[in-house]
XYZ file of C-alpha atoms in Angstrom:
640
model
C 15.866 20.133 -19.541
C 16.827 16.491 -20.305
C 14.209 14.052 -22.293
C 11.072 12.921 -19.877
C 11.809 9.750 -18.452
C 9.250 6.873 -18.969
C 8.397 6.044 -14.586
C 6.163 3.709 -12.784
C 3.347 4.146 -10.463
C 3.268 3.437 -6.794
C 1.274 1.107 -5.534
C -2.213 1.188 -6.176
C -3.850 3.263 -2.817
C -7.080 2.916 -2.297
C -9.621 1.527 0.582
C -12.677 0.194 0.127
C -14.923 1.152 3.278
C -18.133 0.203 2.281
C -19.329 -2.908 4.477
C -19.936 -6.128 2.186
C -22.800 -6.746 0.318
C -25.779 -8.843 2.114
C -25.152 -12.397 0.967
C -21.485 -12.306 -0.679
C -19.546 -15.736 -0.210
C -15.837 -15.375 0.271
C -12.910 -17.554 -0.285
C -12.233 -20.902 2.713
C -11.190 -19.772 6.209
C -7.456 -20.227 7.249
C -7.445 -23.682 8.003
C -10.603 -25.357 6.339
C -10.124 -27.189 2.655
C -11.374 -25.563 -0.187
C -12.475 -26.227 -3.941
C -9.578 -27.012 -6.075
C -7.724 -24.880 -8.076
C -8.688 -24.799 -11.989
C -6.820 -26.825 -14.219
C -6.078 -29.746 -11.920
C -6.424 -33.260 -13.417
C -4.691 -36.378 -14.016
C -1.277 -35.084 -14.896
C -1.484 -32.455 -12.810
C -3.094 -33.448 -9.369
C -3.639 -31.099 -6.090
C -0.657 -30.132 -4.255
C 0.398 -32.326 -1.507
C 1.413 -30.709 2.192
C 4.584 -30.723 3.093
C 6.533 -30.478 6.662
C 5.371 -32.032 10.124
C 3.702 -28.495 10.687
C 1.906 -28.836 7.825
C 2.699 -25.698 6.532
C 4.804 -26.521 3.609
C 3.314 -27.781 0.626
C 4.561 -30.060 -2.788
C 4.465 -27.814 -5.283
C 3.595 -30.051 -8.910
C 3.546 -26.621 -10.927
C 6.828 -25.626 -12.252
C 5.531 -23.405 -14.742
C 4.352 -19.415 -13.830
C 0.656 -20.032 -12.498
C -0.642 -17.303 -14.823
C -4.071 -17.768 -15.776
C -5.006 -18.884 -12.305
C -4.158 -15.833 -10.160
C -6.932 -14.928 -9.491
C -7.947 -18.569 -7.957
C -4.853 -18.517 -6.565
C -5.179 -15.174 -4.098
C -7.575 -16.977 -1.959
C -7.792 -20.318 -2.665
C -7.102 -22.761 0.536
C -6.332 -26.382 -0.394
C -6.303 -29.320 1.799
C -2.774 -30.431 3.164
C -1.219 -34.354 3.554
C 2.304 -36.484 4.937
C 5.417 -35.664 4.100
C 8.333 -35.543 5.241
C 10.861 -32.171 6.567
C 13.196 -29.541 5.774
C 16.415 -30.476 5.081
C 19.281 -29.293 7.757
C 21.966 -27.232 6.807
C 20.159 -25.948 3.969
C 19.737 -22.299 3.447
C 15.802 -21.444 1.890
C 14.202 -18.252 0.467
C 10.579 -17.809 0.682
C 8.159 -15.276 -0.414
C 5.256 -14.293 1.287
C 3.651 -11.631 -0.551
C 5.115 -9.198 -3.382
C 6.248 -10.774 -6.116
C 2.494 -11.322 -7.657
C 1.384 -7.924 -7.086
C 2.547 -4.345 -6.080
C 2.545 -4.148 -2.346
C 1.886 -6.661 0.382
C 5.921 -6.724 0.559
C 7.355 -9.698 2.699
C 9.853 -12.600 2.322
C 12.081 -14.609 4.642
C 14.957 -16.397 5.031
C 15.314 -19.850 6.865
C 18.499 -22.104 8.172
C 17.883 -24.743 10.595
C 16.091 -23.493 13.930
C 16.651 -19.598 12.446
C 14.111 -17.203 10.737
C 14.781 -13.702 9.463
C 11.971 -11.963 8.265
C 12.235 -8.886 5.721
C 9.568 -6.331 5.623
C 6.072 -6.699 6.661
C 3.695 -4.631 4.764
C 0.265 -4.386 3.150
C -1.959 -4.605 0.425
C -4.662 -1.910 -0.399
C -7.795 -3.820 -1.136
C -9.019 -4.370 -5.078
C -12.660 -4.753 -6.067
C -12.572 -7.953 -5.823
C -12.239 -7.276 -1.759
C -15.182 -5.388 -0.901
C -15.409 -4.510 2.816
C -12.127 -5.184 3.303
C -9.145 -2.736 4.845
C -6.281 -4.402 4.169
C -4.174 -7.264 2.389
C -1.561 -8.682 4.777
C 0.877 -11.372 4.329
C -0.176 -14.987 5.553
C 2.039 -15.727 7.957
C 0.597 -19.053 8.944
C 3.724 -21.197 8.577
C 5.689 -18.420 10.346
C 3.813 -18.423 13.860
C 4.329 -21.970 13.752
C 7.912 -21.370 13.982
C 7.799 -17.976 16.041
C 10.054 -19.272 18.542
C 12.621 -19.506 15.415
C 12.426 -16.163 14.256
C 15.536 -13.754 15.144
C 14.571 -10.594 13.430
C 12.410 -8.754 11.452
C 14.372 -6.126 9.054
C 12.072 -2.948 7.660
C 13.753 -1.599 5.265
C 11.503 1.897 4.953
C 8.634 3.612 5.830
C 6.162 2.696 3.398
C 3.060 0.911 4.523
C 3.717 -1.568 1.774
C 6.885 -2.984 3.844
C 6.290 -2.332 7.046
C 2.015 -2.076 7.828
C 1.400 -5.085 8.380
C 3.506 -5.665 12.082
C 0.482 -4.307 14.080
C -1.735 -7.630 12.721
C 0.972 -9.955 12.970
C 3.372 -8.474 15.842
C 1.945 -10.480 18.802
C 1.384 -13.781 16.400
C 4.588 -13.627 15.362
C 6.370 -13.823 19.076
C 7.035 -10.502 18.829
C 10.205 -10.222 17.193
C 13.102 -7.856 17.347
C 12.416 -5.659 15.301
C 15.208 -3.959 13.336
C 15.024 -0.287 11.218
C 16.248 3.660 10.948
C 14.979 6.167 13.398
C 12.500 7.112 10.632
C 11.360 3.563 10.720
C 10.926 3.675 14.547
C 8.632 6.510 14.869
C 6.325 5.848 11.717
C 5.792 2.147 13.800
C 5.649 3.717 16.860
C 2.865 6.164 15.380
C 0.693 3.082 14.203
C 1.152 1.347 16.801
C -0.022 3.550 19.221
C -3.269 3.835 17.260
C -3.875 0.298 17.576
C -5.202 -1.568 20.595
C -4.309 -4.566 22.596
C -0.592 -4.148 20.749
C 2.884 -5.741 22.629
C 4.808 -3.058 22.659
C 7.594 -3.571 20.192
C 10.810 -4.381 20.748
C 12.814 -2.031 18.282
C 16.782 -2.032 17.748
C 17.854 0.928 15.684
C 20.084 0.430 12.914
C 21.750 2.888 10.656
C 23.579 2.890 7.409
C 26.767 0.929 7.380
C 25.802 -0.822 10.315
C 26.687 -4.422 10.695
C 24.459 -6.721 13.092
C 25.128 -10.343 14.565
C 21.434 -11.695 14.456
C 21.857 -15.430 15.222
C 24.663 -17.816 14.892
C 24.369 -18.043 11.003
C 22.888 -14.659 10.036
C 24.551 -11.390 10.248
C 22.738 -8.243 8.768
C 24.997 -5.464 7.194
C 22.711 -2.268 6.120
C 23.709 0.294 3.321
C 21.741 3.269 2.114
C 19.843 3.327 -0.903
C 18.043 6.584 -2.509
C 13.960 6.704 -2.441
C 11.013 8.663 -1.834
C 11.404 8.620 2.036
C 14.537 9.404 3.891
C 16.558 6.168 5.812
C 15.577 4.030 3.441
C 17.895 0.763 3.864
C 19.685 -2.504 1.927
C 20.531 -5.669 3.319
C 23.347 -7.581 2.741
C 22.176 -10.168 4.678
C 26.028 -12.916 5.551
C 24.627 -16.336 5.950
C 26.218 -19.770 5.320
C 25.532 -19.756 1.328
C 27.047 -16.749 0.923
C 25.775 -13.228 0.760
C 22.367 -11.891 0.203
C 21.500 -8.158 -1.104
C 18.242 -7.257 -0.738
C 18.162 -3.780 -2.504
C 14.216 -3.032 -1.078
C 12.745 -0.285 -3.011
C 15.218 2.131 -4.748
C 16.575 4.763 -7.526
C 19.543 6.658 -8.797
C 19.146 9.881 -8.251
C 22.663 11.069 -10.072
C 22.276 14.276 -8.898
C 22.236 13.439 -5.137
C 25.556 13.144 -3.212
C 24.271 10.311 -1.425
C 23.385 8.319 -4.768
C 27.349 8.641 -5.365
C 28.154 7.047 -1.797
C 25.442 4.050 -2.711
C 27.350 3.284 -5.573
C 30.738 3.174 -3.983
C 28.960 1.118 -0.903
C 27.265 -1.410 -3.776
C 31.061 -1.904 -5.389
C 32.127 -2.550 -1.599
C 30.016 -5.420 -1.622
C 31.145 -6.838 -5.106
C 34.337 -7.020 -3.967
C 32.718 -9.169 -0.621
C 31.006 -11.573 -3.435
C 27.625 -11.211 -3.836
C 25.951 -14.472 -3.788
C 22.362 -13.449 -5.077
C 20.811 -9.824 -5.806
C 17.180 -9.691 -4.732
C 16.326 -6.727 -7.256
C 13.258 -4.227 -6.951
C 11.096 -5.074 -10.163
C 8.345 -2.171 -9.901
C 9.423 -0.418 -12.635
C 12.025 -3.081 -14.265
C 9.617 -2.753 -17.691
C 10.782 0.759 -18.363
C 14.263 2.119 -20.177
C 15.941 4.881 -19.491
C 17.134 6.343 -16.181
C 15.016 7.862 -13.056
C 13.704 11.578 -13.094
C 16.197 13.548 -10.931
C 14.140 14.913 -8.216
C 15.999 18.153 -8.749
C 14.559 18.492 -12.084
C 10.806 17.769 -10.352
C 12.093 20.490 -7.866
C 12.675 23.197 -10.472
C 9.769 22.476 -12.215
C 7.262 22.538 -9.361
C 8.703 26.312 -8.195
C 8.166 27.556 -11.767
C 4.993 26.482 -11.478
C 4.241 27.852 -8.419
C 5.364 31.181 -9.671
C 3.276 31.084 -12.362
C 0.166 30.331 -10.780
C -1.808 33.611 -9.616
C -4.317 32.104 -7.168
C -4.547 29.398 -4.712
C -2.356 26.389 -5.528
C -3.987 22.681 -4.378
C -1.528 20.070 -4.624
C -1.956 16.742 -3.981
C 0.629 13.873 -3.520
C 1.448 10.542 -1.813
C 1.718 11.218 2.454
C 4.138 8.871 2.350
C 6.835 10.858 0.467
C 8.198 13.027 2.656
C 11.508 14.286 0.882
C 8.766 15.633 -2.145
C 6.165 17.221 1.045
C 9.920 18.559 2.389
C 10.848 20.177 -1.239
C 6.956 21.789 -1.764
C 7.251 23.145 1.944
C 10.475 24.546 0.650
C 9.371 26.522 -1.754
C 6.178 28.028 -0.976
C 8.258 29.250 1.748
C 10.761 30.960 -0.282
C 7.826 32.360 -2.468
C 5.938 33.395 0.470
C 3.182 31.042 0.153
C 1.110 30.121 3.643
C 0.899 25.865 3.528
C -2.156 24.203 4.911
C -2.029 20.646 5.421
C -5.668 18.409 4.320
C -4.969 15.021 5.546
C -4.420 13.329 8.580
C -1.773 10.975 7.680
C -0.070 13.838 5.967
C -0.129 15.519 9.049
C 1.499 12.264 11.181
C 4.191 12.414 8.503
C 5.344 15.988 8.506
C 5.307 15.768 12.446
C 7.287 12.701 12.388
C 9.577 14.410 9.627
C 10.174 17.475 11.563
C 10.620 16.115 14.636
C 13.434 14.100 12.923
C 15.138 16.908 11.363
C 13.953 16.000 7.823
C 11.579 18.866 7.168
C 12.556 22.635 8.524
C 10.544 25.392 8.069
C 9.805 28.625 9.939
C 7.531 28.883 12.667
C 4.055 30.552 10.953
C 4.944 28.598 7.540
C 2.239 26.023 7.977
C -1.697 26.785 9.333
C -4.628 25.837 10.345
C -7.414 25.324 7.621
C -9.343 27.572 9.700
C -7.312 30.261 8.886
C -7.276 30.482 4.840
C -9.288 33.068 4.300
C -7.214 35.613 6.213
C -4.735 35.416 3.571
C -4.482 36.496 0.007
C -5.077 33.226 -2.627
C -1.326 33.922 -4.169
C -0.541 33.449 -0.834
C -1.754 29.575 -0.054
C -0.512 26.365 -1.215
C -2.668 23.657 0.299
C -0.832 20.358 0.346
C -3.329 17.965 -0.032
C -3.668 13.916 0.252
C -5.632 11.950 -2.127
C -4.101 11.842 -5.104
C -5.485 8.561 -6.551
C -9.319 9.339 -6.580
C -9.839 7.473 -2.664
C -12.972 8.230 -1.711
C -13.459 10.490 1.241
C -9.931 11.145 1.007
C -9.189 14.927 1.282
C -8.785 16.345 -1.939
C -11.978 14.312 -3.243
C -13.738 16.070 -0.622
C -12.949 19.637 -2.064
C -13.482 18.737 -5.670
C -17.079 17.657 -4.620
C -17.676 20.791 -2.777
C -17.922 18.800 0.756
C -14.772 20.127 2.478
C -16.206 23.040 5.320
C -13.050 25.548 4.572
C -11.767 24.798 1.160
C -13.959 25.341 -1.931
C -12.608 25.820 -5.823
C -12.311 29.479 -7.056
C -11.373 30.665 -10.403
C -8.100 30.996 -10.899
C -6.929 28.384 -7.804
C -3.929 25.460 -9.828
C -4.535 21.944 -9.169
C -1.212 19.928 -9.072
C -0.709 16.384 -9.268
C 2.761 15.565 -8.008
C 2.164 11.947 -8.594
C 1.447 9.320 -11.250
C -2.006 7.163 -11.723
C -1.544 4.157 -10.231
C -3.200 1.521 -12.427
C -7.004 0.610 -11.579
C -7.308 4.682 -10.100
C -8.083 6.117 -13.339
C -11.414 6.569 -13.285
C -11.191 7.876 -9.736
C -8.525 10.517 -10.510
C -10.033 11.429 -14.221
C -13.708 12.385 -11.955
C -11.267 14.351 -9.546
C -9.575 16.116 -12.852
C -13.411 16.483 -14.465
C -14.282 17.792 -11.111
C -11.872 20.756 -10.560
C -11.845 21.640 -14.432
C -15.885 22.256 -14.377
C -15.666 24.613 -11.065
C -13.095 26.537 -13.159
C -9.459 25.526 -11.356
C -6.230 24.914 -14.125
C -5.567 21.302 -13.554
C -1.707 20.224 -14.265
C -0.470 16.680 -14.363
C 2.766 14.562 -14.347
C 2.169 14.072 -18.313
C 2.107 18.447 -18.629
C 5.328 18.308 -16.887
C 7.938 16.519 -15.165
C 6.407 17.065 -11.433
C 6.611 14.043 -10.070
C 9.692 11.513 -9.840
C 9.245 7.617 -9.249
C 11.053 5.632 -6.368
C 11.859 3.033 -7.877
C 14.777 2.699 -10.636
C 13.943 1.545 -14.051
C 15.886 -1.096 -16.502
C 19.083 1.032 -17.480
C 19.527 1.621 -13.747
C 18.595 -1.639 -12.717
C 21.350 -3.195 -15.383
C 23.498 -0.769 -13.527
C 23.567 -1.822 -10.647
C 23.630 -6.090 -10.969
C 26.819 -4.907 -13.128
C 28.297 -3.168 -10.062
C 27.536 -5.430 -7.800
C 28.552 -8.360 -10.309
C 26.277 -11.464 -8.462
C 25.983 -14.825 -9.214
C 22.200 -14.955 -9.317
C 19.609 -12.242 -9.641
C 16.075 -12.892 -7.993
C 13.551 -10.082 -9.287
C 11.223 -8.960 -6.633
C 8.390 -6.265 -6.363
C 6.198 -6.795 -8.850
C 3.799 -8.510 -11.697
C 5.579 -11.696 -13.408
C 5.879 -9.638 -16.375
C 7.649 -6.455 -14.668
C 9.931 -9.021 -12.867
C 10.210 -11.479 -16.454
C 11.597 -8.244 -17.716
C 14.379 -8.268 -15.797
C 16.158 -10.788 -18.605
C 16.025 -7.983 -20.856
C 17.614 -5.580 -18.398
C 20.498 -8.246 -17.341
C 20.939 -9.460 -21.411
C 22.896 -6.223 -22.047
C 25.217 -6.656 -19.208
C 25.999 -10.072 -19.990
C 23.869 -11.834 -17.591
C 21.757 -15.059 -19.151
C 18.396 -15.753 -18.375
C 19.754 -19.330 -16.849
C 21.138 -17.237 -13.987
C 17.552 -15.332 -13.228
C 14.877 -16.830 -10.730
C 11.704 -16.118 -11.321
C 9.605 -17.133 -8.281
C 6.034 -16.510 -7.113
C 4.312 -15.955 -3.766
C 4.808 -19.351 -1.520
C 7.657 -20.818 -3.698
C 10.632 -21.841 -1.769
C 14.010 -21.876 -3.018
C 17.277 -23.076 -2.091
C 20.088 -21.380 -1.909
C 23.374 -23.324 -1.669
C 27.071 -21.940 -2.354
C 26.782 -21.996 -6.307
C 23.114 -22.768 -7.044
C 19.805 -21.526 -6.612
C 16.825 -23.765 -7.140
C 13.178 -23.627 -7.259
C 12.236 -26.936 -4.698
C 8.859 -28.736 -5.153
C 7.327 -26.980 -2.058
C 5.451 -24.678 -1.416
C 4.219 -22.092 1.752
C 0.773 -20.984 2.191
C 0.651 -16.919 0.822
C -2.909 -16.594 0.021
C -4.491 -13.446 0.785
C -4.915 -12.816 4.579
C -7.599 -10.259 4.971
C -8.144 -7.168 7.666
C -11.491 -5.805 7.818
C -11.243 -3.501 10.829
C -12.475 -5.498 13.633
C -9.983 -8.978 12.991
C -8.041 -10.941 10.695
C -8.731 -13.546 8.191
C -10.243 -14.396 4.593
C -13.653 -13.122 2.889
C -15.366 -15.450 5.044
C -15.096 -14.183 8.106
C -16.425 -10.536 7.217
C -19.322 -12.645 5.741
C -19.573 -14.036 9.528
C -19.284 -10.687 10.606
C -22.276 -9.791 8.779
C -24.664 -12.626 9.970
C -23.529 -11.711 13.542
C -24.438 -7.987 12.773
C -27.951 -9.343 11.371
C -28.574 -11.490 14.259
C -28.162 -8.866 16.916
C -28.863 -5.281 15.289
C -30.647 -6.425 12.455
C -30.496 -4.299 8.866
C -32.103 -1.380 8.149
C -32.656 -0.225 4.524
C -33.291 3.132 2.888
C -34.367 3.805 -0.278
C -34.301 7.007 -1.524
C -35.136 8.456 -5.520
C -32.948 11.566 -6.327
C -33.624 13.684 -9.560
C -30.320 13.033 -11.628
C -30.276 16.641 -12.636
C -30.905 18.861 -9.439
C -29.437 16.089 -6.983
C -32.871 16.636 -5.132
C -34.579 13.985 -3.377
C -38.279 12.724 -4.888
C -40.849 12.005 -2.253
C -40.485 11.061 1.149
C -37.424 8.148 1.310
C -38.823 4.492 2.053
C -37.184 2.666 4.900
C -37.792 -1.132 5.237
C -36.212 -2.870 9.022
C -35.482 -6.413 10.192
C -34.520 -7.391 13.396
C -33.888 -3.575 14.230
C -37.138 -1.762 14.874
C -40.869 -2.584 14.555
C -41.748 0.366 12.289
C -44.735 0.672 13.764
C -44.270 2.219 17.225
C -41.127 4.353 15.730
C -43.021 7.249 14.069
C -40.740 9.385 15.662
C -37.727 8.034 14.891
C -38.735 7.395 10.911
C -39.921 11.080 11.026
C -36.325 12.129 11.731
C -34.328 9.270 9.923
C -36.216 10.118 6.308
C -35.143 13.916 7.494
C -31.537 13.175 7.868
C -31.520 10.783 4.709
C -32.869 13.707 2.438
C -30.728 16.640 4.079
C -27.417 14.144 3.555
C -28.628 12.735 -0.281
C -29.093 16.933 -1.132
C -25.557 17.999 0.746
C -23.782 15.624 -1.572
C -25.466 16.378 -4.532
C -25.228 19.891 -4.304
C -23.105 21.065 -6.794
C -21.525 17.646 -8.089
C -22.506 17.768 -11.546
C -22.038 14.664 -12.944
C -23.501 12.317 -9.472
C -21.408 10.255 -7.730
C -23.753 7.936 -6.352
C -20.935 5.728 -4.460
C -20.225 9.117 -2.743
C -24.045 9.841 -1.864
C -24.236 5.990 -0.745
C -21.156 6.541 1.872
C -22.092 9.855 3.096
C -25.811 7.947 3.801
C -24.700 5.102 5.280
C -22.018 7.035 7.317
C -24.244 9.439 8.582
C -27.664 7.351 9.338
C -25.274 4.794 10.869
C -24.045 7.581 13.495
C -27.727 8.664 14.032
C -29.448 5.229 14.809
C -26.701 4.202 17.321
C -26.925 7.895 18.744
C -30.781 7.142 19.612
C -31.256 3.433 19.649
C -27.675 2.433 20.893
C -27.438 -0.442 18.423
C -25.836 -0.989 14.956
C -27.829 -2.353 12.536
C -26.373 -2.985 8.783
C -27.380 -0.185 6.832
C -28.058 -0.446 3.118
C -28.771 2.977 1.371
C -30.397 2.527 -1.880
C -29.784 5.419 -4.274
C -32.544 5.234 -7.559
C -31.312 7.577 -9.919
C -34.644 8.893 -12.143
């Protein structure tokens, strides 16, 4: 077996249900001025707006805007005159991605034409409570919807395409161009989604080669990743040509990694103008795990496992859900699916013709216990800690069919994403104490990034042989690393472009430049019920307080038996007058003590943010089922 391979991490997944806190101030709502950014002064005064939309921005810092990032997510700042974009100018702007891992969107813009690639999301961070989603802004863009000629996906990964149900309808509701893959995964969301235009969906394949508007022509070639029909752009437009590689690896010991490489020299020999290169994991030597390697390594281990194998990975990676089906049906292993997005997936998959297995392979959860344990493999999302995801649901002993046995193997066929290590450590903590074997990506090599690292990376600029390299995907410092990569190829740091979210560049036959302008890309946030900043699920709350009121319990539970101390003390406003509801109390401080005990029961150590959701979940259901209202609920856990 060759040397381990150092890899990245996907994307950070995790989603932050819990409502936000009573009182918590968010960043200025799309179109109202906010504070300034740090650092301003003299020398360095507030940007100035640019364009007659107002959209554009003058852009006074040149320099990486590192120490403000944080600022700089939400910030809002207050716009001016100026003048507009030049004609007959080709410009590159990024909307989201290249300051963080996910929220994937740029675009392209010549004259009266727009063309849009990739529209995906953000998982919320702590500094987002209550929130679902990060999306692209894409205020500048619905200014000029009647502009846009296409949006290209590129894959099936929320990250660059899960954003189009938010922005769909305010974005004119563009062509939309992708795989068949692509196509159904949308179609699936969409359908889940109310009050959505139906979308207007060309399908594309591999090699294909689209007119899009008079001065944009789209030419698509395959690239190797974690889901099938996974797509480049070479996008033709008057400046030259533009490869967007999206997300990608070499997989050397896939056919169809040779026929990318002979399609990449095919478009050297065009002339590559610039190489818009995926950065995730552009920090790291060597090459990419082959996933046949991960393959071989995941059936030994099923082989040697004598109970009930668990294993958890990303739902999103269907060639690695298509390999573990695989083999537990060669080994005779029953698969159960825990997870519903999982579930959409492997449908979709099937369906497609990229998963085959025999009819009786996969079963109901229901049925587990009618089989031997060396006979189930339960495939299991959840991977990064999420909480009420599935597998955190069996390693707390909440899941109604699957509980930990002696002897059952715990696999993780995926890396920690950073900022889900505590989460996946308590899931590891969890299964080790109930007496599962718990392996990892760092016991063995079962799990293979998607995205190539620096050797490859260096690879494939030299192949493709551009004139300027723009690193996308990524932190500044995974995409900064990039002049490391290119340095042993030749390529000089004067011909890489380091750009951040909003920057606009221009493109013309022999340069690329960094302009003094700038688009709005602060974070756009989706908190279930609409779309905006912090502020308006602030809003939300006050409107939730004005008509339903809050309703607080507060409940002490012993920190070594879990059980709860006394009767639970509920305080209400604007909800109830506690004084004619003695029936209603009666039951609520009930419920409260049945749910705090449920959770508790054998978690050993508490997770009181578990205890707090299942509370809040549960005495949320139960009020509205008797009262018919929906009053904020705030469970308060004291730990004695």
């Amino acid at each position: 077996m060759p040397p381990r391979q150092e890899h990245h991490q996907r994307p950070r997944i995790r989603t932050l249900n819990d409502p936000p806190r009573l009182g918590e101030a968010g960043p200025p709502r799309l179109g109202e001025a906010g504070p300034p950014s740090r650092g301003h002064s003299d020398r360095h005064p507030p940007r100035r707006s640019f364009g007659e939309t107002g959209a554009f921005r003058q852009n006074t810092h040149q320099a990486p805007r590192h120490s403000a990032a944080s600022d700089r997510k939400f910030r809002k700042e207050a716009r001016g005159h100026a003048k507009a974009l030049k004609r007959d100018t080709l410009y590159y702007v990024p909307l989201g991605g290249l300051e963080e891992v996910g929220r994937n969107c740029s675009f392209f813009e010549y004259n009266d034409e727009i063309v849009i690639i990739d529209m995906g999301i953000q998982f919320p961070e702590e500094e987002t409570p209550g929130v679902d989603w990060i999306i692209p802004n894409t205020s500048y863009l619905e200014k000029k919807k009647k502009n846009i000629r296409a949006l290209l996906i590129t894959h099936g990964h929320y990250d660059h395409f899960g954003a189009i149900p938010y922005v769909l309808e305010r974005l004119g509701n563009p062509p939309i161009y992708g795989t068949r893959l692509i196509r159904e995964i949308i179609k699936k969301r969409l359908s889940e989604m109310p009050n959505v235009p139906k979308m207007r969906f060309i399908e594309i394949k591999s090699r294909d080669k689209v007119k899009l508007s008079e001065n944009f022509t789209a030419e698509f070639f395959g690239v190797s990743h974690t889901v099938p029909d996974t797509t480049g752009v070479a996008l033709h437009t008057p400046a030259g040509i533009m490869v967007h590689f999206a997300d990608f690896r070499l997989d050397y010991d896939q056919e169809d990694t040779v026929q990318n490489l002979q399609e990449f020299e095919r478009l050297s020999n065009l002339g590559v103008h610039t190489l818009f290169l995926d950065s995730t994991n552009a920090d790291f030597s060597g090459h990419s795990v082959s996933e046949r390697i991960v393959e071989a390594n995941l059936e030994a281990s099923f082989r040697e496992a004598k109970g009930r194998i668990i294993l958890s990975t990303f739902s999103s990676m269907i060639t690695r859900m298509a390999e573990i089906v695989k083999i537990a049906e060669k080994l005779g292993r029953k698969v159960v699916i825990n997870g519903r997005s999982m579930k959409d997936n492997l449908e979709i998959a099937r369906n497609l013709g990229y998963i085959k297995y025999k009819p009786g392979t996969l079963i109901q959860v229901e049925e587990i216990n009618k089989y031997k344990d060396d006979k189930i493999l339960i495939l299991s999302t959840g991977a990064q800690g999420q909480e009420n995801s599935g597998l955190m649901r069996i390693a707390n002993s909440e899941h109604k069919h699957i509980h930990i046995k002696l002897g059952d193997t715990v696999m993780f066929s995926s890396s920690v994403i950073p900022g889900n290590e505590r989460g996946v450590q308590t899931l590891k903590d969890n299964f080790t104490r109930q007496g599962a074997i718990v392996i990892t990506n760092n016991d063995l090599d079962i799990h293979s990034s998607g995205h190539a690292p620096g050797d490859d990376l260096a690879m494939v600029a030299k192949i493709c042989k551009p004139k300027f390299i723009i690193p996308i995907h990524g932190f500044y410092f995974k995409r900064a690393a990039n002049i490391q990569n290119m340095k042993q190829i030749g390529i000089g740091k004067e011909r890489i472009v380091l750009m951040d979210n909003g920057q606009v560049a221009e493109l013309g036959k022999n340069s690329v430049a960094i302009t003094d302008k700038t688009v709005d890309a602060f974070y756009v946030m989706v908190d279930g019920l609409g779309i905006g900043d912090v502020q308006e699920v602030v809003l939300r709350d006050r409107r939730m307080l004005s008509q339903d009121g809050i309703f607080v319990v507060i409940a002490a539970v012993d920190s070594k038996t879990g059980q709860v101390k006394g009767s639970p003390d509920i305080i209400s406003r604007g909800f109830i007058y506690l004084k004619e509801s003695h029936e209603l109390l009666a039951h609520t401080r009930h419920l409260v003590k049945r749910v705090v005990e449920e959770s508790t029961n054998k978690m050993h150590p508490i997770n009181y943010t578990h205890v707090r959701d299942n509370v809040r979940e549960r005495l949320g259901s139960f009020l509205f089922q008797k009262t018919n209202r929906r009053p904020m609920v705030l469970p308060v856990i004291i730990e004695v």
